[in-house]
PDB file of C-alpha atoms in Angstrom:
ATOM      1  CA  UNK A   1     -25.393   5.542 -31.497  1.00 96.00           C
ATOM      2  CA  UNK A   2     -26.782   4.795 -27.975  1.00 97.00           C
ATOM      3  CA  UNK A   3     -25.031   1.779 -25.644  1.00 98.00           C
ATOM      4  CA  UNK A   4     -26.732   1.059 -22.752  1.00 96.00           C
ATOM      5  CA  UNK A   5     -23.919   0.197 -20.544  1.00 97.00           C
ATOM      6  CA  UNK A   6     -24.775  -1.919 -16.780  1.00 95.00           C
ATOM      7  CA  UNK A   7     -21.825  -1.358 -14.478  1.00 94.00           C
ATOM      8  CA  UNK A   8     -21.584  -2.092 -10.392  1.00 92.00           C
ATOM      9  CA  UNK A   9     -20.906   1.093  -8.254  1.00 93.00           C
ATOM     10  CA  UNK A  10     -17.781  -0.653  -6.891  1.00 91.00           C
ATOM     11  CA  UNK A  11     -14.943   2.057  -7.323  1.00 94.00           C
ATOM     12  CA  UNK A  12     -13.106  -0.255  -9.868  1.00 93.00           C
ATOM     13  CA  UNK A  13     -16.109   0.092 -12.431  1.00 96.00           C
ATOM     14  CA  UNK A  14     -16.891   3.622 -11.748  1.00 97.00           C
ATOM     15  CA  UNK A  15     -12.885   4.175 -12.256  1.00 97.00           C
ATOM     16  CA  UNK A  16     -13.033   2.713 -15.741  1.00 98.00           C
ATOM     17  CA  UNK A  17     -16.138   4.241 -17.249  1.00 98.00           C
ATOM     18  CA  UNK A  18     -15.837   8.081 -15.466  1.00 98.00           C
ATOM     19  CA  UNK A  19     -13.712   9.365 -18.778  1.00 98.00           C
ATOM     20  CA  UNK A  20     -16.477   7.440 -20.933  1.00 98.00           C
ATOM     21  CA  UNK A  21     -19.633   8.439 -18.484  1.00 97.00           C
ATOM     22  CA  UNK A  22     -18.341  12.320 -18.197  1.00 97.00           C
ATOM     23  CA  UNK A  23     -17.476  12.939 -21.398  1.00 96.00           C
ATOM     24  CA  UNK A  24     -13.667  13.714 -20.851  1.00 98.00           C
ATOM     25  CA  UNK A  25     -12.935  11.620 -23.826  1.00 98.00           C
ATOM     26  CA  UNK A  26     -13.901  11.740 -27.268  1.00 98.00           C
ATOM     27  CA  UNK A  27     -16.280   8.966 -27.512  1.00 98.00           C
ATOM     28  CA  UNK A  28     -17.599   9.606 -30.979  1.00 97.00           C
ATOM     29  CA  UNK A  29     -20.779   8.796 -32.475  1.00 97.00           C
ATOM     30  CA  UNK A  30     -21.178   6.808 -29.627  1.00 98.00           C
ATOM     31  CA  UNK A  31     -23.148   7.622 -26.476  1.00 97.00           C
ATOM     32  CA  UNK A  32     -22.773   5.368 -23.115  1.00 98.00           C
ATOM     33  CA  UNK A  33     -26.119   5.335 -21.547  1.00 96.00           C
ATOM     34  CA  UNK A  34     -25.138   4.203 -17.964  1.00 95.00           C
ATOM     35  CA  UNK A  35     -27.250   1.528 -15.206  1.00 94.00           C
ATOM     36  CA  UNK A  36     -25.607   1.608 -12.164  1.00 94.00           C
ATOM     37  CA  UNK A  37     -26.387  -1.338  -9.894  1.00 90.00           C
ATOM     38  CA  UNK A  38     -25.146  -4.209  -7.430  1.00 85.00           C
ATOM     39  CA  UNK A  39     -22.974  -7.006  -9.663  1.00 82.00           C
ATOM     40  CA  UNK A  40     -25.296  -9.840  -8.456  1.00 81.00           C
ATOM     41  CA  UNK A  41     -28.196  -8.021  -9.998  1.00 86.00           C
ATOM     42  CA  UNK A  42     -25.710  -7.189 -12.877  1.00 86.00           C
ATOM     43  CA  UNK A  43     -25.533 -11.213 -12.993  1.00 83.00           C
ATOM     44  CA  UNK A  44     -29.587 -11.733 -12.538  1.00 83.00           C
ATOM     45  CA  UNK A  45     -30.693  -9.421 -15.259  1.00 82.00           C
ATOM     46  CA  UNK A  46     -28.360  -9.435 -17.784  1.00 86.00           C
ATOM     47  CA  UNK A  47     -31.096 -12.230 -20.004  1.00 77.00           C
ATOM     48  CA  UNK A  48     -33.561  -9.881 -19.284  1.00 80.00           C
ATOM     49  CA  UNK A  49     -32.448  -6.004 -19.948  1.00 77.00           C
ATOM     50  CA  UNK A  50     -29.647  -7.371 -22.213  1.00 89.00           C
ATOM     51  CA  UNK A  51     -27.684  -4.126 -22.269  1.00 95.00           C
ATOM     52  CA  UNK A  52     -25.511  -3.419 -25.061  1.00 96.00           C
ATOM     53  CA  UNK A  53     -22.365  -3.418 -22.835  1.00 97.00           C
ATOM     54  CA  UNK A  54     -22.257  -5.182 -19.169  1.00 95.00           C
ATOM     55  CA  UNK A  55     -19.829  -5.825 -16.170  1.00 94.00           C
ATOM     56  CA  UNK A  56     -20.361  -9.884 -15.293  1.00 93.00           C
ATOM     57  CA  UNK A  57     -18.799 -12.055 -12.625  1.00 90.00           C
ATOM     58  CA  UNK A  58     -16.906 -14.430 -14.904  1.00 94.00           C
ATOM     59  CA  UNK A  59     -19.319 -17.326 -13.726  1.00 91.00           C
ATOM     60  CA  UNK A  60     -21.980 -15.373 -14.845  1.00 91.00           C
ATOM     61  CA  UNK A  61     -20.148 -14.790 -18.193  1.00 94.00           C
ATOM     62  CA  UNK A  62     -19.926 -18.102 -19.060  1.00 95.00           C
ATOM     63  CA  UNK A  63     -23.425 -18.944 -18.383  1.00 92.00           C
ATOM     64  CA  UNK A  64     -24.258 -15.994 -21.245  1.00 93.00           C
ATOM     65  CA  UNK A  65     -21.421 -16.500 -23.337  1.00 94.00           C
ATOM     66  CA  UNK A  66     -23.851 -17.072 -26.842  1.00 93.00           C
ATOM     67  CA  UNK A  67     -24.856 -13.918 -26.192  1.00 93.00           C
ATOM     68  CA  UNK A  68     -21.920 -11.945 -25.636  1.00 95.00           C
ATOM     69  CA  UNK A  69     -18.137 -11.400 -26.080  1.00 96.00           C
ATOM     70  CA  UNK A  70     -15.522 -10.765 -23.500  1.00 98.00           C
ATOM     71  CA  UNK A  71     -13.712  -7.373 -24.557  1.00 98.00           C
ATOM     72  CA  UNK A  72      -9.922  -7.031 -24.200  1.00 97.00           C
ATOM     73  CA  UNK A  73     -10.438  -4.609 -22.045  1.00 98.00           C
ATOM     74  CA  UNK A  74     -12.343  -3.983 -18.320  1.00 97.00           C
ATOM     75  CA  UNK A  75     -11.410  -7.325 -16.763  1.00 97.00           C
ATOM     76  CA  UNK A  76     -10.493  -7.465 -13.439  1.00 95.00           C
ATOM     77  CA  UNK A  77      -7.608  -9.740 -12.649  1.00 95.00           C
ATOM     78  CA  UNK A  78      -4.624 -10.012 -10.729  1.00 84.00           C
ATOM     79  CA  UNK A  79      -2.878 -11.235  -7.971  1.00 84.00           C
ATOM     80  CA  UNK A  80      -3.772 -10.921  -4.298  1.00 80.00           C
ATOM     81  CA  UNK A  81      -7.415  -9.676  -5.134  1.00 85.00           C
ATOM     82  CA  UNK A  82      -9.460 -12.966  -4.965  1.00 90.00           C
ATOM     83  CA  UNK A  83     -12.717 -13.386  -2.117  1.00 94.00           C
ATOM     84  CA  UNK A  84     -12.270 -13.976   1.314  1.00 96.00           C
ATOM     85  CA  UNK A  85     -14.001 -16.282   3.874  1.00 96.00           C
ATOM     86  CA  UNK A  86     -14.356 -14.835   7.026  1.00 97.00           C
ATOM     87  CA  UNK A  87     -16.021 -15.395  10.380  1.00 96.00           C
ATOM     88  CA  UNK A  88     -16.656 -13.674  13.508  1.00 95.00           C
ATOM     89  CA  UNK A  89     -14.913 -16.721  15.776  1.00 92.00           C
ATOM     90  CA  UNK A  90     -12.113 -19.057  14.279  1.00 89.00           C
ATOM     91  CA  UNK A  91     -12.698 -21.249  11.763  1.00 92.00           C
ATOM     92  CA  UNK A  92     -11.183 -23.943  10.059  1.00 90.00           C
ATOM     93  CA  UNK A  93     -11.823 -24.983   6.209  1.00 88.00           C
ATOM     94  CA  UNK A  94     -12.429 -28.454   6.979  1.00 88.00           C
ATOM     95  CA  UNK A  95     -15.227 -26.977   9.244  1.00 92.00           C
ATOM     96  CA  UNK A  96     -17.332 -24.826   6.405  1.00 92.00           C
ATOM     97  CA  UNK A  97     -19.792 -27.953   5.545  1.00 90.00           C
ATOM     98  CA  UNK A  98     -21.372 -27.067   8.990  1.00 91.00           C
ATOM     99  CA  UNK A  99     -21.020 -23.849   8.449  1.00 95.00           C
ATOM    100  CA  UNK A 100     -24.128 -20.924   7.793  1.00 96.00           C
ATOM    101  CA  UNK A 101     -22.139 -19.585   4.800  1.00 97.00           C
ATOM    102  CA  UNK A 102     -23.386 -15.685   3.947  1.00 97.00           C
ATOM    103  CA  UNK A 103     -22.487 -15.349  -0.115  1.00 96.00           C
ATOM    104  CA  UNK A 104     -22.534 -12.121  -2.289  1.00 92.00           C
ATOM    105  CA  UNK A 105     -24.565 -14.331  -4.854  1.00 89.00           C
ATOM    106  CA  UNK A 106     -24.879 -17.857  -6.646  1.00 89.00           C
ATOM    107  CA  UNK A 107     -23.950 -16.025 -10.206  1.00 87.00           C
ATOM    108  CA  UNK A 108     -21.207 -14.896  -8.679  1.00 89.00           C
ATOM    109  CA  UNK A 109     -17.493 -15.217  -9.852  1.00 91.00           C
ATOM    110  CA  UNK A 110     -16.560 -15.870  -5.900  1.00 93.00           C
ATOM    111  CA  UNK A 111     -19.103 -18.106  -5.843  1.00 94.00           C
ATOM    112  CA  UNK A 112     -17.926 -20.408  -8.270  1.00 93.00           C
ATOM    113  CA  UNK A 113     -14.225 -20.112  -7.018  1.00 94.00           C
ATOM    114  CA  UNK A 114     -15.581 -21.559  -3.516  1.00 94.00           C
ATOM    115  CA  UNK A 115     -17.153 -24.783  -4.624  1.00 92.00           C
ATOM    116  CA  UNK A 116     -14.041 -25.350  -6.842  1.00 94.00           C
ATOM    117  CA  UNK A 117     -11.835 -25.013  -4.616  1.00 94.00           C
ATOM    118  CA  UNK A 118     -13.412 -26.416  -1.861  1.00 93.00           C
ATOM    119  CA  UNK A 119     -15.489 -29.457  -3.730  1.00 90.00           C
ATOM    120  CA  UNK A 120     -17.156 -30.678  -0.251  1.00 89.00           C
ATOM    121  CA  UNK A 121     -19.270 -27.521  -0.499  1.00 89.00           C
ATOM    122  CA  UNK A 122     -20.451 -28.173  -3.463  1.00 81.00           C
ATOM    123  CA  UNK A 123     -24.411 -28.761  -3.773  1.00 76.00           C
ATOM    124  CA  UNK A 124     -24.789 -28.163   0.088  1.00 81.00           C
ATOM    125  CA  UNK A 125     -27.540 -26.525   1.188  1.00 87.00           C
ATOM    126  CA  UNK A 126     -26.333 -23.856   3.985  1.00 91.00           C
ATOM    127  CA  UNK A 127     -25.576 -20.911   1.220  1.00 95.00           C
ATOM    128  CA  UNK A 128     -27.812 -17.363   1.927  1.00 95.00           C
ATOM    129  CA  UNK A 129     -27.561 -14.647  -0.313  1.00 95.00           C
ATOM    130  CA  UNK A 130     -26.656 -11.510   0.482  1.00 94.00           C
ATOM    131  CA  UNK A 131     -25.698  -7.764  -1.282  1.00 89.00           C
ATOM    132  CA  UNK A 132     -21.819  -8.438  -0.590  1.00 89.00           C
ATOM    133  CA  UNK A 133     -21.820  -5.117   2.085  1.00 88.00           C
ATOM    134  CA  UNK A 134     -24.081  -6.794   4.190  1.00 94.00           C
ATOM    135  CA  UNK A 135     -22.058  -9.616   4.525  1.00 96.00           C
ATOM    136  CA  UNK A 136     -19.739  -8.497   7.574  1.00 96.00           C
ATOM    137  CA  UNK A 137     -22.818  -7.369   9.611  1.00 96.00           C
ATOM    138  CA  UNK A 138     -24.504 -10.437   9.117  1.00 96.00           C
ATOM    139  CA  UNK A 139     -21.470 -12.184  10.893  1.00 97.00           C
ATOM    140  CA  UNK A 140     -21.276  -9.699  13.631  1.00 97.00           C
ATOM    141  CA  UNK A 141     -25.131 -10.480  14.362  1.00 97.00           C
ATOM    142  CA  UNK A 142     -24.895 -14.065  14.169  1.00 96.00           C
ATOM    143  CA  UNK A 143     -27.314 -14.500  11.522  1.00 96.00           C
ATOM    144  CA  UNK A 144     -23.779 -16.634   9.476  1.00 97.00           C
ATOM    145  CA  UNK A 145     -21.136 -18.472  10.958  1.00 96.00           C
ATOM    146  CA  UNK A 146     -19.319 -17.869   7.921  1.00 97.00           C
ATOM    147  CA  UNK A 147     -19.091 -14.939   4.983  1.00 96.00           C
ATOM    148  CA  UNK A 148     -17.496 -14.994   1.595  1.00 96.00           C
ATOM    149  CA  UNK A 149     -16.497 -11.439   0.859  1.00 95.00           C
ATOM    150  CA  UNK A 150     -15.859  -9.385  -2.211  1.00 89.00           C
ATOM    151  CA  UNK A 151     -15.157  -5.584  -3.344  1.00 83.00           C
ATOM    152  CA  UNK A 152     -13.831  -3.095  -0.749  1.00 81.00           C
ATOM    153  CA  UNK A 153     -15.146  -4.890   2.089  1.00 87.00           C
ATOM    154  CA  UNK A 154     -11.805  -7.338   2.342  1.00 87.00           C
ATOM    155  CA  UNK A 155     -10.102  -3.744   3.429  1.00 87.00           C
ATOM    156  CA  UNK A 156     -12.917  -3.395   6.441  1.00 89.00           C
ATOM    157  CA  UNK A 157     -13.427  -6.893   7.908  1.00 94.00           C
ATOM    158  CA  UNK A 158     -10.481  -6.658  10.465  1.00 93.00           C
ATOM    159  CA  UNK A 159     -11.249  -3.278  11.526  1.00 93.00           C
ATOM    160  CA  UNK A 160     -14.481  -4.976  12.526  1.00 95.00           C
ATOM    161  CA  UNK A 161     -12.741  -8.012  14.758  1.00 95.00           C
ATOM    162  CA  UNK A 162     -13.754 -10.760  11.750  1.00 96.00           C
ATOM    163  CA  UNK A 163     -11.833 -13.240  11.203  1.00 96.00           C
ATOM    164  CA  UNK A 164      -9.961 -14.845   7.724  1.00 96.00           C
ATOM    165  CA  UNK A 165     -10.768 -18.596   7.086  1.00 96.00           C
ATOM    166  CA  UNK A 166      -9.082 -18.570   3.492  1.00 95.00           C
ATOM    167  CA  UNK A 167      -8.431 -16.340   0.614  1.00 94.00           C
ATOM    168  CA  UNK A 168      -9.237 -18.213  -2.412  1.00 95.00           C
ATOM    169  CA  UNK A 169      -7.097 -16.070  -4.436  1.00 94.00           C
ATOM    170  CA  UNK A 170      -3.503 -17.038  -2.866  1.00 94.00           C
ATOM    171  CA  UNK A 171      -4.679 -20.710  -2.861  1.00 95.00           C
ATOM    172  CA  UNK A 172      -5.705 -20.262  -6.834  1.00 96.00           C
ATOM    173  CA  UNK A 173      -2.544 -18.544  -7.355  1.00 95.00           C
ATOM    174  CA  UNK A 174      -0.517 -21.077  -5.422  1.00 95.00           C
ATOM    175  CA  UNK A 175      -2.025 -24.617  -7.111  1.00 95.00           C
ATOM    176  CA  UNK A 176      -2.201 -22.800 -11.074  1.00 95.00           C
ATOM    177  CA  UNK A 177      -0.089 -19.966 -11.214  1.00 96.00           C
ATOM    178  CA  UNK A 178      -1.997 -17.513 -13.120  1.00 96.00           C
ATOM    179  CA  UNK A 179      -3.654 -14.410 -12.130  1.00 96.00           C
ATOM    180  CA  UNK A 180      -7.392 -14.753 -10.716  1.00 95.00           C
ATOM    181  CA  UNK A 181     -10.318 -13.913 -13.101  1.00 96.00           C
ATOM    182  CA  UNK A 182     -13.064 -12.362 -11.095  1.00 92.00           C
ATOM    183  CA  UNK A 183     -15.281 -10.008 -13.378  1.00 93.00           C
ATOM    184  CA  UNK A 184     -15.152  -8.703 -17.055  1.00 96.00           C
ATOM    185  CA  UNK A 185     -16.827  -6.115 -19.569  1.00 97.00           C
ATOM    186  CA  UNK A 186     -18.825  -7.718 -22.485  1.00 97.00           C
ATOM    187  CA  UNK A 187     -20.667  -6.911 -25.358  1.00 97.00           C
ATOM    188  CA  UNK A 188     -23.689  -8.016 -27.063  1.00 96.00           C
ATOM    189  CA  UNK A 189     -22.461 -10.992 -29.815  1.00 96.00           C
ATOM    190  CA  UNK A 190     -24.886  -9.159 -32.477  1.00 95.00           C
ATOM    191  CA  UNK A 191     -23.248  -6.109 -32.292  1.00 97.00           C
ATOM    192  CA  UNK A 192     -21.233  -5.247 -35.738  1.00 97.00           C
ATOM    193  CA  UNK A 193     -17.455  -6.354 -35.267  1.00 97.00           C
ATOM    194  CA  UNK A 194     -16.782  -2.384 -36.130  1.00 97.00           C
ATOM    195  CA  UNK A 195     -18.377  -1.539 -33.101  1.00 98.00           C
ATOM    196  CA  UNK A 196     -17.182  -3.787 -30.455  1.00 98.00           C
ATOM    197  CA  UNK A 197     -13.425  -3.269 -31.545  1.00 97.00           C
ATOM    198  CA  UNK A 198     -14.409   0.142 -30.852  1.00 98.00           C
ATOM    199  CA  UNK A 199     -16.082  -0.207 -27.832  1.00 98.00           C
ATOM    200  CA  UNK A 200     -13.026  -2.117 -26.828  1.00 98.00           C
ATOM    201  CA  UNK A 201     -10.861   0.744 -27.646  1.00 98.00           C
ATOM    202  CA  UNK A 202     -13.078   3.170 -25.819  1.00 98.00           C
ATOM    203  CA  UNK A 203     -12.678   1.645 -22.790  1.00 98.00           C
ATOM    204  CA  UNK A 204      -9.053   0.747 -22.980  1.00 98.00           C
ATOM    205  CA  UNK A 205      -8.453   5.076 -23.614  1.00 98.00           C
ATOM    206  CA  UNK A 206     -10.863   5.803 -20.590  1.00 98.00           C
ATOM    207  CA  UNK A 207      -8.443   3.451 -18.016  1.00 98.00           C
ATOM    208  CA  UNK A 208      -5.686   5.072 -19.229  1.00 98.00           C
ATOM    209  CA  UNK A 209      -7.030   8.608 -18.658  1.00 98.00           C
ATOM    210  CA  UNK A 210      -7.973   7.413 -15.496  1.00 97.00           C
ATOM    211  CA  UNK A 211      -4.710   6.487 -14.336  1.00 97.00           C
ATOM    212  CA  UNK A 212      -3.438   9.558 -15.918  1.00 97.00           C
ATOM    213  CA  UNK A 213      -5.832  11.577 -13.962  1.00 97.00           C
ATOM    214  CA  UNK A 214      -6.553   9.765 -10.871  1.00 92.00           C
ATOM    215  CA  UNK A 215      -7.797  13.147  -9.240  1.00 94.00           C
ATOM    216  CA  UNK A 216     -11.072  13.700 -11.814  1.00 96.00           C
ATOM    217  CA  UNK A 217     -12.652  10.306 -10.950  1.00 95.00           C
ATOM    218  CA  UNK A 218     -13.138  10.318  -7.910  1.00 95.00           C
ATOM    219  CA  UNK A 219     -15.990  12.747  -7.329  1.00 95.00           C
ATOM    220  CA  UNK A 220     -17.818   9.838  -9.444  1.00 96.00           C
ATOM    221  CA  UNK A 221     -16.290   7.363  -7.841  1.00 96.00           C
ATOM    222  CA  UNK A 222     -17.699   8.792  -4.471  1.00 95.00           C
ATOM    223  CA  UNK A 223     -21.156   9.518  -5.418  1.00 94.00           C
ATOM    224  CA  UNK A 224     -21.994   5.220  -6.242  1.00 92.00           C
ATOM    225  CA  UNK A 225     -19.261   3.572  -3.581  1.00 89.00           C
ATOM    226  CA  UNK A 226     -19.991   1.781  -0.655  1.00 80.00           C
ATOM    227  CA  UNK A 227     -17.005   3.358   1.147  1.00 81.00           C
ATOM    228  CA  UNK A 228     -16.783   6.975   1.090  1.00 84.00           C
ATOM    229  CA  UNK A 229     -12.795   6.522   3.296  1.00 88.00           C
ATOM    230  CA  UNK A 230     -10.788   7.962   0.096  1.00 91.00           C
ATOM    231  CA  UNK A 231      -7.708   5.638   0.924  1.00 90.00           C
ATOM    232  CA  UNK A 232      -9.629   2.712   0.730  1.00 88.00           C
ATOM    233  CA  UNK A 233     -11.059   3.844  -2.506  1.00 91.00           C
ATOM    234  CA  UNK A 234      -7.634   4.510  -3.740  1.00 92.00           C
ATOM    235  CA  UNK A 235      -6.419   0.415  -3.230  1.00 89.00           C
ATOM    236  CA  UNK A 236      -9.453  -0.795  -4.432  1.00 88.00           C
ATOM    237  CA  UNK A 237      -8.678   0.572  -7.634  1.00 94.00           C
ATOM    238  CA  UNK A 238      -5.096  -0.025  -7.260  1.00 92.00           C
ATOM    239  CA  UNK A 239      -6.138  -3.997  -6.274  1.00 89.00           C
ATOM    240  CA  UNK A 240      -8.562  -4.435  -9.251  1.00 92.00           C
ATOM    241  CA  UNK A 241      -7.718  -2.240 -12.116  1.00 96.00           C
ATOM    242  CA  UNK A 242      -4.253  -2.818 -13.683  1.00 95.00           C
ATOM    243  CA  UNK A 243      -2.154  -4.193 -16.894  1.00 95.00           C
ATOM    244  CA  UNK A 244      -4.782  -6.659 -17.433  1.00 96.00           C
ATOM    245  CA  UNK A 245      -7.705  -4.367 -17.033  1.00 97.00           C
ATOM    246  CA  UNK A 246      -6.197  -2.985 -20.200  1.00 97.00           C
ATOM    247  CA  UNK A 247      -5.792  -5.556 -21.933  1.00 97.00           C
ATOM    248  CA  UNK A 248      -5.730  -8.801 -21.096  1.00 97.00           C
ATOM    249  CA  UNK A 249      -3.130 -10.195 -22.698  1.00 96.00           C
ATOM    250  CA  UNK A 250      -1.889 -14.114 -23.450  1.00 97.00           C
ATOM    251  CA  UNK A 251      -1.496 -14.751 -20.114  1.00 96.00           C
ATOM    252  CA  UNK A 252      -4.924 -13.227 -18.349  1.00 97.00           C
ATOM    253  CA  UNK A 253      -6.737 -15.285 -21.800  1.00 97.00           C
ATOM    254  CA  UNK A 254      -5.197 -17.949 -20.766  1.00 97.00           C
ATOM    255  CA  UNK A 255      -6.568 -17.265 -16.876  1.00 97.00           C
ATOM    256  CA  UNK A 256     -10.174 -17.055 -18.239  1.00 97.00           C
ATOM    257  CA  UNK A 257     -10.234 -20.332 -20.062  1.00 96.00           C
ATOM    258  CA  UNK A 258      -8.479 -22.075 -16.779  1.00 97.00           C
ATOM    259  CA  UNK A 259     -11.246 -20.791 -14.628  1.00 96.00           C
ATOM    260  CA  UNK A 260     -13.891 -21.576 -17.849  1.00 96.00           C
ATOM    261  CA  UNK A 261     -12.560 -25.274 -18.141  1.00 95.00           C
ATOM    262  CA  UNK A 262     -12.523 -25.980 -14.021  1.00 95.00           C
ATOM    263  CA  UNK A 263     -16.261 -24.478 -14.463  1.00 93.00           C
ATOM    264  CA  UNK A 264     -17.214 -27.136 -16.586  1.00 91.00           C
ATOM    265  CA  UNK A 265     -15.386 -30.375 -14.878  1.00 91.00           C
ATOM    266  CA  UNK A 266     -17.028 -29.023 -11.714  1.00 87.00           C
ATOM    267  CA  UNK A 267     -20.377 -29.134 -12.968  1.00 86.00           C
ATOM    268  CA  UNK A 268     -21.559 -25.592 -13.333  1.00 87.00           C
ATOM    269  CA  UNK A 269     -23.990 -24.853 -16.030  1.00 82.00           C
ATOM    270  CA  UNK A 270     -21.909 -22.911 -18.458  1.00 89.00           C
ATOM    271  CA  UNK A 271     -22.543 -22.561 -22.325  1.00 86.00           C
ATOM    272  CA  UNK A 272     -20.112 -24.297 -24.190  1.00 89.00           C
ATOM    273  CA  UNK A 273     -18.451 -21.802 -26.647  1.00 89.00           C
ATOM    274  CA  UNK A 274     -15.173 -21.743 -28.420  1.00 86.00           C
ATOM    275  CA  UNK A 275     -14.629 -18.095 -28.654  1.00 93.00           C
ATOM    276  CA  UNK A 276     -15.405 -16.291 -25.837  1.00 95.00           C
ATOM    277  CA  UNK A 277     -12.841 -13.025 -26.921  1.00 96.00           C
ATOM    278  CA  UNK A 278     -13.533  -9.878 -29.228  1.00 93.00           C
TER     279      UNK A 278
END
């Protein structure tokens, strides 16, 4: 059976699905056909191509959730990994409403994060859109004041003299005390129950060969990341692939449905769903 599977070629994706993409697990009757492409044209397709299996930004999740299920297994959450606001010149929070703000995306998972935790942003008009790389050269130019930065680009922005405004992640962390949600694997809703339990299991056995064999990824991880610097690589996996990745657990459930709920009293078109879990 074919799966068309829609990943990003951040390290973290590329690190889950190289044992399923490379055949060095036993993947069945099953056969992971693989799109490899930015996460905020992960988020802007997915109604269109409507893979069998996608990576989503949790905001974009929600805004799909009749459509799909949120496997056990993929997420990216944890502690210390959330987006960054930066600038090239010192900045204060209270000073971002008349701010040029540079985002990765408006389906993005950061994206969301921002206007809840900073409400004053919310329906302002001074957001540009950006593939999140970009992002730290558009603040060097000028072009922002301000940049909201995901992936393995929070590693690079000081070596570039940019500044930190806020990391949304410690100030989630700090006011609800539960690891931050920022992306997820899910499957299509339609698919037979059989299948996505075994999808889910799939994926779960290719993280842990992964971290079992950290050395036969990376060639794959190399050939789609933004950042060739191996050491970077090495703690963006470290950063975004962990316990939760496989499997989320009580506690990262209970994450999801925090940052699912504060989507919905903030306004943010999400479908209202009462199971979003395989």
């Amino acid at each position: 059976m074919k799966l068309l599977t829609s990943m990003s070629p951040c390290p973290n994706d590329t690190f889950i699905f190289d044992a399923i993409f490379n055949n060095r697990i036993d993947t069945g009757k099953y056969k992971f056909i693989p799109h490899i492409t930015d996460i905020e044209e992960l988020n802007k397709a997915v109604n269109d191509s409507m893979p069998d299996i996608t990576k989503l930004s949790f905001y974009t999740y929600f805004q799909v959730a009749d459509k799909y299920l949120l496997l056990n297994s993929g997420s990216a959450l944890g502690k210390n990994c959330g987006p960054l606001l930066i600038g090239k010149q010192k900045i204060y929070p209270d000073e971002l409403s008349d701010c040029k703000i540079a985002i990765p995306g408006k389906n993005t998972t950061a994206f969301l994060l921002m206007n809840i935790l900073f409400p004053e942003l919310k329906n302002k008009d001074n957001f540009y859109e950006y593939v999140f790389s970009d992002i730290e050269e558009v603040l060097l130019s000028g072009e922002c004041d301000a940049g909201l930065i995901i992936h393995e680009t929070r590693f690079t922005y000081q070596k570039k003299g940019l500044k930190l405004i806020a990391d949304l992640g410690t100030i989630w962390e700090d006011k609800y005390s539960l690891p931050l949600p920022l992306g997820g694997i899910a499957v299509k809703r339609d698919l037979p129950e059989n299948i996505k339990k075994d999808i889910d299991i799939l994926i779960r056995k290719s993280i842990i060969y992964g971290f079992e064999n950290p050395a036969k990824s990376l060639g794959f991880i190399k050939k789609y990341s933004q950042i060739s610097d191996e050491e970077i690589i090495s703690k963006h996996i470290e950063l975004y692939v962990n316990d939760y990745s496989i499997n989320l657990g009580d506690k990262g459930k209970k994450a999801v449905l925090k940052l699912y709920n504060l989507a919905m009293e903030t306004g943010f078109s999400v479908k209202k769903i009462k199971d979003l879990f395989v």
